[in-house]
Amino acid sequence: MSDKRVLIFDTTLRDGEQAPGCSMNLEEKLVLARQLAKLGVDVIEAGFPIASDGDFEAVRLIAQEVRGPIICGLARSSTGDIDRAWEALRDGERTRIHTFIATSEIHMRDKLKMGPERVLEEVGRAVERARGYCEDVEFSAEDATRSDWDYLVRVYKRAIEAGATTLNVPDTVGYTMPQEFAELIRYLRQHVSSSDDVRFSVHCHDDLGLSVANSLAAIRSGARQVECTVNGIGERAGNTSMEEVAMALKTRCEYFDGCDTGIVTKEIYSSSRLLSQIIGITVPPNKAVVGDNAFAHEAGIHQHGVLSNRLTYEIMTPESVGRGATELVLGKHSGRHALAERLRELGFDPEKIDFEAIFKRFKELADAKKTVYNEDIEALVTDQLLRVGEHYKLDNISVVCGTFVTPTATVEMSVDGEARKTAKLGDGPVDAVYKAITEITQTKSRLLRYHVNAITSGMDAQGEVAVTLEEDGVRVIGQGADTDILVASARAYIHALNKLYQRRSTGTLTSLGGI
Ligand code: MN
């Protein structure tokens, strides 16, 4: 591999998933992992196998099913963790064990209750054990940026002796500054190893808004792997945002001495949209690269400039990140063939989805809103891919509301195949719908968050609703899309109830921390 190649290590499914409100179920993780493979990431950190049965299953399934990227599982330094990680990864084709231990004084003293010499022993033992299973072993010194530099040199040297092939330098708490971090990476490469056999990696957090800047500074010092997440989700303020790193390297290629990633940039926007849809959290409009306004030129003088030459105010094109997609694509007269063709262009295999169901919903949608955009079609397919077992199913809904009446919702549903119906009054139409659904399903969850968003622009745009529900300490996110936001609201609520129903049989997740 060229020494200019920067590997993208995606941890959306591990660090990202640990963030509040970002948990995903098994099916969702698999759908996202497949998209990450399409996006061209080099490594997918699929989970922390010992953390929970759900994490274990996700790593196992993704290692079995997803081809292309290296599939990685996280493990603390203990034997149990490493054995469990390997158990999850063993059926994969290209796999990596990622093991870590903290090396800062505060973490060693107050968390691990181990002295520095003891931690060194752990590093050697953990990496050796992992290496016994797998040729590809990554070692992380947790809280590296608050660790003593000379001690870090000893730690990484020990990891190399034990067989580590990637040395990760995490800014676990988002504390470092770009220049300081660049110096640290340079120091480590000088004193640990400048050999091409060892790859330095960085893992930055955004507590001070510097995760991308720090990662880029590290690349200038020779780091050749960046750990990051789609939309920058992650613990606290989040991780380094994948799309920002990929586009910075692409846009400023010369400044980075020709360094580049293997990211298929045209897949960036769909990846961002898919993640938002799964976790029900949209990115802020001003978010770099993937925000709604990232390519909108509002000021007259700017518009004038862009019209005569796009390069006056545009350093990258929306098309390069897959955002040229908002043109009219299909209408009510489009047939099966046209839809199948468009699905293929969007990267979906019509054979692998329930095409007839998608076609039926596409026709309904085309009737309701005339113009159907790529984003609408993507939303339909994703909706189908993410459906869980439908214990609760919406049959019909009717809502009366306005200034003259008390909002009233009549809802017909099937519960485990049995038809039920009720009507309820509410403070508003959504409240009335939710009260009716709650009564029919006899559920006791609490609504923590309700969010509605338009998928595309225009008066006839589809509404996309995301809700967060909590029951007995378990939180789930439900989504629904429709041209009628009350129908979308009902779908989202029922989707979340189905996920809660499914969760009851699979247990809850516990977090063990991480780097
Ligand atoms: Mn992290």
Coordinates of C-alpha atoms in Angstrom, one line a residue, residues 13-492:
L13 CA -21.2 1.0 15.2
R14 CA -19.0 1.0 18.3
D15 CA -18.1 4.5 19.6
G16 CA -21.0 6.1 17.7
E17 CA -23.5 3.6 18.9
Q18 CA -22.4 4.2 22.6
A19 CA -23.6 7.8 22.4
P20 CA -26.9 8.7 24.1
G21 CA -29.9 8.1 21.8
C22 CA -27.7 6.4 19.1
S23 CA -28.3 2.7 20.0
M24 CA -29.1 0.5 17.0
N25 CA -30.5 -3.0 16.8
L26 CA -29.0 -5.9 15.0
E27 CA -30.8 -5.4 11.7
E28 CA -30.0 -1.7 11.7
K29 CA -26.3 -2.4 12.3
L30 CA -26.1 -4.8 9.4
V31 CA -27.8 -2.4 7.0
L32 CA -25.4 0.4 8.1
A33 CA -22.4 -1.9 7.8
R34 CA -23.3 -2.8 4.2
Q35 CA -23.5 0.9 3.4
L36 CA -20.1 1.5 5.0
A37 CA -18.7 -1.2 2.8
K38 CA -20.2 0.6 -0.2
L39 CA -18.7 3.8 1.1
G40 CA -15.3 2.2 0.9
V41 CA -14.2 2.4 4.6
D42 CA -11.1 0.2 5.3
V43 CA -12.1 -1.0 8.7
I44 CA -15.5 -1.4 10.4
E45 CA -15.3 -1.5 14.2
A46 CA -18.6 -3.4 14.6
G47 CA -18.8 -3.5 18.4
F48 CA -17.4 -4.5 21.7
P49 CA -18.3 -8.2 21.9
I50 CA -18.0 -8.7 25.7
A51 CA -20.2 -5.6 26.4
S52 CA -23.4 -7.4 25.7
D53 CA -24.9 -10.3 23.8
G54 CA -26.3 -7.8 21.3
D55 CA -22.8 -6.4 20.6
F56 CA -21.4 -9.9 20.3
E57 CA -24.1 -10.9 17.8
A58 CA -23.6 -7.7 15.7
V59 CA -19.9 -8.3 15.4
R60 CA -20.4 -12.0 14.6
L61 CA -23.1 -11.3 12.0
I62 CA -21.2 -8.4 10.3
A63 CA -18.0 -10.5 10.2
Q64 CA -19.9 -13.3 8.5
E65 CA -22.0 -11.1 6.1
V66 CA -20.1 -8.0 5.1
R67 CA -17.3 -8.3 2.6
G68 CA -14.7 -5.7 1.7
P69 CA -13.6 -3.9 4.8
I70 CA -11.7 -5.5 7.7
I71 CA -14.1 -6.2 10.5
C72 CA -12.9 -5.3 13.9
G73 CA -14.0 -6.1 17.5
L74 CA -13.0 -4.1 20.6
A75 CA -11.6 -5.7 23.8
R76 CA -10.1 -4.5 27.0
S77 CA -6.8 -6.1 28.0
S78 CA -8.3 -9.0 29.9
T79 CA -8.2 -12.6 28.6
G80 CA -12.0 -12.9 28.7
D81 CA -12.5 -9.8 26.6
I82 CA -10.0 -10.9 23.9
D83 CA -11.3 -14.4 23.8
R84 CA -14.8 -13.2 23.4
A85 CA -13.8 -10.7 20.7
W86 CA -12.2 -13.6 18.7
E87 CA -15.2 -15.8 19.2
A88 CA -17.3 -13.1 17.5
L89 CA -14.8 -12.5 14.7
R90 CA -13.6 -16.0 13.9
D91 CA -15.9 -16.7 11.0
G92 CA -14.9 -13.5 9.2
E93 CA -12.6 -13.3 6.2
R94 CA -10.5 -10.3 7.1
T95 CA -10.7 -9.5 10.8
R96 CA -8.9 -7.4 13.5
I97 CA -8.8 -7.5 17.3
H98 CA -8.5 -4.1 18.8
T99 CA -7.4 -4.1 22.4
F100 CA -6.8 -1.2 24.7
I101 CA -5.7 -0.1 28.2
A102 CA -5.3 3.4 29.7
T103 CA -1.9 4.9 30.1
S104 CA -2.4 8.3 31.7
E105 CA -1.5 8.7 35.3
I106 CA -5.0 9.6 36.3
H107 CA -6.6 6.6 34.6
M108 CA -4.0 4.2 35.8
R109 CA -4.2 5.4 39.4
D110 CA -7.9 6.1 39.8
K111 CA -9.6 3.8 37.4
L112 CA -7.3 0.8 36.8
K113 CA -5.6 0.9 40.2
M114 CA -2.4 -0.4 38.5
G115 CA 1.1 1.0 38.5
P116 CA 2.8 1.9 35.1
E117 CA 4.9 -1.3 35.2
R118 CA 1.9 -3.5 35.7
V119 CA 0.1 -1.7 32.8
L120 CA 3.2 -2.5 30.6
E121 CA 2.9 -6.1 31.4
E122 CA -0.8 -6.1 30.6
V123 CA -0.1 -4.5 27.2
G124 CA 2.3 -7.3 26.3
R125 CA 0.0 -10.0 27.5
A126 CA -3.1 -8.7 25.8
V127 CA -1.5 -8.1 22.4
E128 CA 0.2 -11.5 22.5
R129 CA -3.0 -13.2 23.3
A130 CA -4.8 -11.3 20.5
R131 CA -2.0 -12.1 18.1
G132 CA -2.3 -15.8 18.9
Y133 CA -5.8 -15.6 17.3
C134 CA -5.4 -13.0 14.6
E135 CA -2.5 -11.5 12.5
D136 CA -4.1 -8.1 12.5
V137 CA -4.0 -6.6 16.0
E138 CA -4.5 -2.9 16.9
F139 CA -3.4 -1.6 20.3
S140 CA -4.8 1.7 21.8
A141 CA -3.3 3.6 24.7
E142 CA -6.5 5.0 26.2
D143 CA -6.1 8.7 27.1
A144 CA -2.8 8.9 25.3
T145 CA -2.9 12.6 25.0
R146 CA -2.8 13.0 28.8
S147 CA -0.1 10.4 29.2
D148 CA 3.6 10.9 29.7
W149 CA 5.3 10.9 26.3
D150 CA 8.3 8.7 27.3
Y151 CA 6.0 6.3 29.0
L152 CA 3.9 6.1 25.9
V153 CA 7.0 5.3 23.9
R154 CA 7.7 2.3 26.2
V155 CA 4.0 1.2 25.9
Y156 CA 3.9 1.2 22.1
K157 CA 7.3 -0.5 21.9
R158 CA 6.0 -3.2 24.1
A159 CA 2.9 -3.5 21.9
I160 CA 5.0 -3.9 18.8
E161 CA 7.2 -6.6 20.4
A162 CA 4.0 -8.5 21.2
G163 CA 2.9 -8.3 17.6
A164 CA 0.6 -5.2 17.2
T165 CA 0.4 -3.9 13.7
T166 CA -1.6 -0.7 14.3
L167 CA -0.8 1.7 17.1
N168 CA -3.7 3.9 17.9
V169 CA -3.2 7.2 19.8
P170 CA -6.6 8.2 21.2
D171 CA -7.5 11.7 22.4
T172 CA -10.1 9.9 24.5
V173 CA -11.3 13.1 26.3
G174 CA -11.0 15.6 23.4
Y175 CA -8.2 17.5 25.2
T176 CA -5.4 18.0 22.7
M177 CA -4.7 20.9 20.3
P178 CA -3.7 20.4 16.6
Q179 CA 0.0 21.5 16.9
E180 CA 0.5 19.6 20.1
F181 CA -1.0 16.5 18.7
A182 CA 1.1 16.7 15.6
E183 CA 4.2 17.0 17.7
L184 CA 3.1 13.9 19.8
I185 CA 2.7 11.8 16.6
R186 CA 6.0 13.0 15.3
Y187 CA 7.7 12.2 18.6
L188 CA 6.2 8.7 18.7
R189 CA 7.1 7.9 15.1
Q190 CA 10.7 9.0 15.9
H191 CA 11.1 7.1 19.1
V192 CA 8.8 4.1 18.7
S193 CA 9.2 3.1 15.1
S194 CA 9.3 4.8 11.7
S195 CA 9.0 1.5 9.9
D196 CA 6.3 1.1 7.3
D197 CA 5.3 -2.2 9.0
V198 CA 3.7 -0.2 11.8
R199 CA 0.8 2.1 11.2
F200 CA 0.0 5.0 13.5
S201 CA -3.7 5.7 14.0
V202 CA -5.5 8.5 15.7
H203 CA -8.9 8.6 17.5
C204 CA -10.1 12.0 18.4
H205 CA -13.1 13.4 20.3
D206 CA -14.8 16.7 19.7
D207 CA -15.2 18.1 23.2
L208 CA -13.4 21.3 22.1
G209 CA -14.6 21.1 18.5
L210 CA -11.1 20.0 17.3
S211 CA -11.4 16.4 16.5
V212 CA -11.2 16.8 12.7
A213 CA -8.4 19.5 13.0
N214 CA -6.4 17.2 15.3
S215 CA -6.8 14.2 13.0
L216 CA -5.7 16.2 10.0
A217 CA -2.7 17.6 11.9
A218 CA -1.7 14.0 12.8
I219 CA -1.9 13.0 9.2
R220 CA 0.7 15.7 8.4
S221 CA 2.9 14.1 11.0
G222 CA 2.6 10.6 9.5
A223 CA -0.5 9.1 11.0
R224 CA -2.0 6.8 8.4
Q225 CA -5.3 5.7 9.9
V226 CA -8.1 7.9 11.2
E227 CA -10.8 6.6 13.4
C228 CA -14.0 8.4 12.7
T229 CA -17.8 8.1 12.5
V230 CA -20.5 9.1 10.0
N231 CA -21.9 12.5 11.0
G232 CA -19.3 12.6 13.8
I233 CA -21.6 10.8 16.2
G234 CA -19.9 9.4 19.4
E235 CA -19.5 9.7 23.1
R236 CA -20.2 13.2 24.5
A237 CA -19.5 15.8 21.8
G238 CA -18.8 13.0 19.3
N239 CA -15.9 11.6 17.2
T240 CA -14.1 12.8 14.2
S241 CA -16.5 13.2 11.3
M242 CA -15.6 10.8 8.5
E243 CA -17.1 13.0 5.8
E244 CA -15.1 16.0 6.9
V245 CA -11.8 14.2 7.0
A246 CA -12.4 12.5 3.6
M247 CA -13.4 15.8 1.9
A248 CA -10.5 17.8 3.5
L249 CA -8.0 15.4 2.1
K250 CA -9.6 15.3 -1.2
T251 CA -10.1 19.1 -1.5
R252 CA -6.6 20.0 -0.1
C253 CA -4.7 17.0 -1.6
E254 CA -1.5 19.0 -2.2
Y255 CA -1.4 20.4 1.2
F256 CA -1.5 16.9 2.6
D257 CA 1.3 15.9 0.3
G258 CA -0.9 13.7 -1.9
C259 CA -2.5 11.7 1.0
D260 CA -5.9 10.3 0.2
T261 CA -8.5 7.8 1.5
G262 CA -10.4 5.0 -0.3
I263 CA -13.7 6.7 0.4
V264 CA -16.2 6.7 -2.5
T265 CA -17.2 10.3 -1.8
K266 CA -20.4 10.0 -3.9
E267 CA -21.7 7.6 -1.1
I268 CA -21.2 10.2 1.6
Y269 CA -24.6 11.8 1.5
S270 CA -26.6 8.5 1.4
S271 CA -24.5 7.2 4.3
S272 CA -25.2 10.3 6.3
R273 CA -28.9 10.1 5.5
L274 CA -29.1 6.4 6.3
L275 CA -27.6 6.9 9.7
S276 CA -29.9 9.9 10.5
Q277 CA -32.9 7.8 9.5
I278 CA -31.7 4.9 11.7
I279 CA -31.0 6.8 14.9
G280 CA -33.6 9.5 14.3
I281 CA -31.2 12.4 14.7
T282 CA -30.7 14.7 11.7
V283 CA -27.5 16.7 11.4
P284 CA -27.6 20.5 12.0
P285 CA -28.2 22.5 8.8
N286 CA -24.8 24.2 9.0
K287 CA -22.9 20.9 9.4
A288 CA -20.0 20.7 7.0
V289 CA -20.4 18.5 3.9
V290 CA -23.7 16.9 4.9
G291 CA -25.8 19.7 6.4
D292 CA -28.8 21.1 4.5
N293 CA -27.1 24.4 4.0
A294 CA -23.6 23.1 3.3
F295 CA -24.0 23.9 -0.4
A296 CA -26.7 26.6 -0.3
H297 CA -25.6 30.0 -1.5
E298 CA -28.0 32.6 -0.1
A299 CA -26.3 35.9 -0.4
G300 CA -27.1 37.6 -3.8
I301 CA -23.5 38.4 -4.6
H302 CA -22.5 34.8 -3.9
Q303 CA -25.3 33.5 -6.1
H304 CA -24.2 35.8 -8.9
G305 CA -20.6 34.5 -8.5
V306 CA -21.6 30.9 -8.4
L307 CA -23.8 31.3 -11.5
S308 CA -21.0 32.7 -13.6
N309 CA -18.4 30.3 -12.2
R310 CA -19.1 27.8 -9.5
L311 CA -15.5 27.9 -8.2
T312 CA -15.9 31.5 -7.1
Y313 CA -17.6 30.3 -3.9
E314 CA -17.5 26.5 -4.1
I315 CA -14.5 24.5 -3.1
M316 CA -16.1 21.2 -3.7
T317 CA -19.3 20.2 -5.6
P318 CA -22.4 18.8 -4.1
E319 CA -22.3 16.1 -6.7
S320 CA -18.9 14.9 -5.4
V321 CA -20.5 13.9 -2.1
G322 CA -23.6 12.4 -3.8
R323 CA -25.9 15.4 -3.4
G324 CA -26.8 16.1 -7.0
A325 CA -29.7 13.8 -6.4
T326 CA -32.6 16.2 -5.8
E327 CA -33.8 16.4 -9.4
L328 CA -37.1 14.9 -10.5
V329 CA -36.6 11.3 -11.2
L330 CA -39.9 9.5 -11.4
G331 CA -43.6 10.2 -11.5
K332 CA -46.9 8.5 -11.3
H333 CA -46.6 7.1 -14.9
S334 CA -43.3 5.4 -14.2
G335 CA -43.5 1.6 -14.3
R336 CA -41.7 -1.3 -12.6
H337 CA -38.8 -1.2 -15.0
A338 CA -38.0 2.5 -14.4
L339 CA -38.2 2.0 -10.6
A340 CA -36.0 -1.1 -10.7
E341 CA -33.5 0.8 -12.9
R342 CA -33.5 3.8 -10.5
L343 CA -33.1 1.4 -7.5
R344 CA -30.0 -0.1 -9.1
E345 CA -28.6 3.4 -9.7
L346 CA -29.1 4.2 -6.1
G347 CA -27.1 1.0 -5.2
F348 CA -30.0 -1.2 -4.1
D349 CA -30.5 -4.7 -5.6
P350 CA -34.2 -5.0 -6.5
E351 CA -33.9 -8.8 -6.2
K352 CA -32.8 -8.5 -2.5
I353 CA -35.7 -6.4 -1.4
D354 CA -39.5 -6.9 -1.5
F355 CA -39.7 -5.1 -4.8
E356 CA -43.5 -5.4 -5.2
A357 CA -44.1 -3.7 -1.8
I358 CA -41.7 -0.9 -2.7
F359 CA -43.5 -0.5 -6.0
K360 CA -46.9 -0.3 -4.4
R361 CA -45.7 2.4 -1.9
F362 CA -43.9 4.2 -4.7
K363 CA -47.2 4.4 -6.7
E364 CA -49.1 5.7 -3.6
L365 CA -46.4 8.3 -3.1
A366 CA -46.4 9.4 -6.7
D367 CA -50.1 9.8 -6.5
A368 CA -49.8 11.9 -3.4
K369 CA -46.9 14.1 -4.3
K370 CA -46.5 13.9 -8.1
T371 CA -42.7 14.3 -8.0
V372 CA -40.7 11.6 -6.4
Y373 CA -37.1 12.3 -5.7
N374 CA -34.2 10.0 -5.1
E375 CA -34.3 10.8 -1.4
D376 CA -37.9 9.6 -1.3
I377 CA -37.1 6.3 -2.9
E378 CA -34.1 5.8 -0.5
A379 CA -36.5 6.5 2.4
L380 CA -38.9 3.8 1.1
V381 CA -36.2 1.2 0.8
T382 CA -34.6 2.0 4.1
D383 CA -38.0 2.0 5.8
Q384 CA -38.5 -1.6 4.5
L385 CA -35.0 -2.8 5.4
L386 CA -35.4 -1.4 8.9
R387 CA -38.9 -2.8 9.6
V388 CA -38.9 -5.1 12.6
G389 CA -41.4 -7.9 13.2
E390 CA -44.8 -6.2 13.1
H391 CA -46.4 -7.3 16.3
Y392 CA -48.4 -4.0 16.2
K393 CA -49.5 -2.9 12.7
L394 CA -51.3 0.2 11.7
D395 CA -54.4 -0.4 9.5
N396 CA -56.3 2.8 9.3
I397 CA -56.2 6.2 10.8
S398 CA -58.5 9.2 10.7
V399 CA -58.0 12.5 12.5
V400 CA -60.2 15.5 13.0
C401 CA -58.6 18.8 14.2
G402 CA -58.6 22.5 13.6
T403 CA -59.8 25.6 15.4
F404 CA -63.4 24.5 15.9
V405 CA -63.0 21.1 17.4
T406 CA -61.2 19.1 20.1
P407 CA -58.6 17.0 18.2
T408 CA -59.9 13.4 17.8
A409 CA -58.1 10.4 16.4
T410 CA -59.7 7.1 15.3
V411 CA -57.2 4.4 14.9
E412 CA -57.5 0.8 13.6
M413 CA -54.7 -1.6 14.3
S414 CA -53.8 -5.2 14.3
V415 CA -52.2 -6.5 17.4
D416 CA -50.6 -9.9 16.7
G417 CA -53.1 -10.3 13.9
E418 CA -56.2 -9.4 15.9
A419 CA -58.1 -6.2 14.7
R420 CA -58.7 -3.5 17.3
K421 CA -60.1 0.0 17.1
T422 CA -60.5 3.0 19.3
A423 CA -61.1 6.8 19.2
K424 CA -59.4 9.3 21.6
L425 CA -59.4 13.0 22.2
G426 CA -56.1 14.9 22.7
D427 CA -54.5 18.3 23.2
G428 CA -53.4 18.2 19.6
P429 CA -53.8 15.8 16.7
V430 CA -50.5 13.9 17.4
D431 CA -51.4 13.6 21.0
A432 CA -54.8 12.2 20.1
V433 CA -53.2 9.7 17.7
Y434 CA -50.7 8.6 20.3
K435 CA -53.3 8.2 23.0
A436 CA -55.4 6.0 20.7
I437 CA -52.3 3.8 19.9
T438 CA -51.3 3.6 23.6
E439 CA -54.8 2.4 24.5
I440 CA -55.0 -0.2 21.7
T441 CA -51.5 -1.6 22.4
Q442 CA -51.9 -1.4 26.2
T443 CA -48.3 -0.1 26.4
K444 CA -46.7 2.1 29.1
S445 CA -43.8 3.7 27.4
R446 CA -42.8 7.3 27.9
L447 CA -42.4 9.6 24.9
L448 CA -39.0 11.4 25.3
R449 CA -38.6 13.1 22.0
Y450 CA -40.7 13.8 18.9
H451 CA -39.1 15.3 15.8
V452 CA -40.5 16.0 12.4
N453 CA -38.4 16.9 9.3
A454 CA -39.1 17.3 5.6
I455 CA -37.2 14.8 3.5
T456 CA -37.0 17.1 0.5
S457 CA -38.0 20.7 -0.2
G458 CA -41.3 21.7 -1.6
M459 CA -44.9 21.9 -0.5
D460 CA -45.6 18.3 -1.2
A461 CA -42.5 16.9 0.5
Q462 CA -42.8 13.8 2.7
G463 CA -42.6 14.3 6.4
E464 CA -40.2 12.1 8.3
V465 CA -41.0 11.6 12.0
A466 CA -38.6 10.2 14.6
V467 CA -39.7 9.4 18.2
T468 CA -37.7 8.2 21.2
L469 CA -39.6 6.0 23.6
E470 CA -38.5 4.7 27.0
E471 CA -39.8 1.8 28.9
D472 CA -38.2 0.2 32.0
G473 CA -34.9 2.0 31.2
V474 CA -34.8 0.8 27.6
R475 CA -34.8 3.5 24.9
V476 CA -35.7 3.0 21.3
I477 CA -36.1 5.2 18.3
G478 CA -38.9 4.7 15.8
Q479 CA -39.2 6.3 12.4
G480 CA -42.0 6.8 9.9
A481 CA -42.3 8.7 6.6
D482 CA -45.4 9.8 4.7
T483 CA -46.8 12.8 2.9
D484 CA -49.3 13.1 5.8
I485 CA -47.3 13.9 8.9
L486 CA -50.0 12.4 11.2
V487 CA -49.7 9.1 9.4
A488 CA -45.9 9.4 9.6
S489 CA -46.3 10.2 13.3
A490 CA -48.4 7.0 13.8
R491 CA -45.9 4.9 11.9
A492 CA -43.0 6.2 13.9

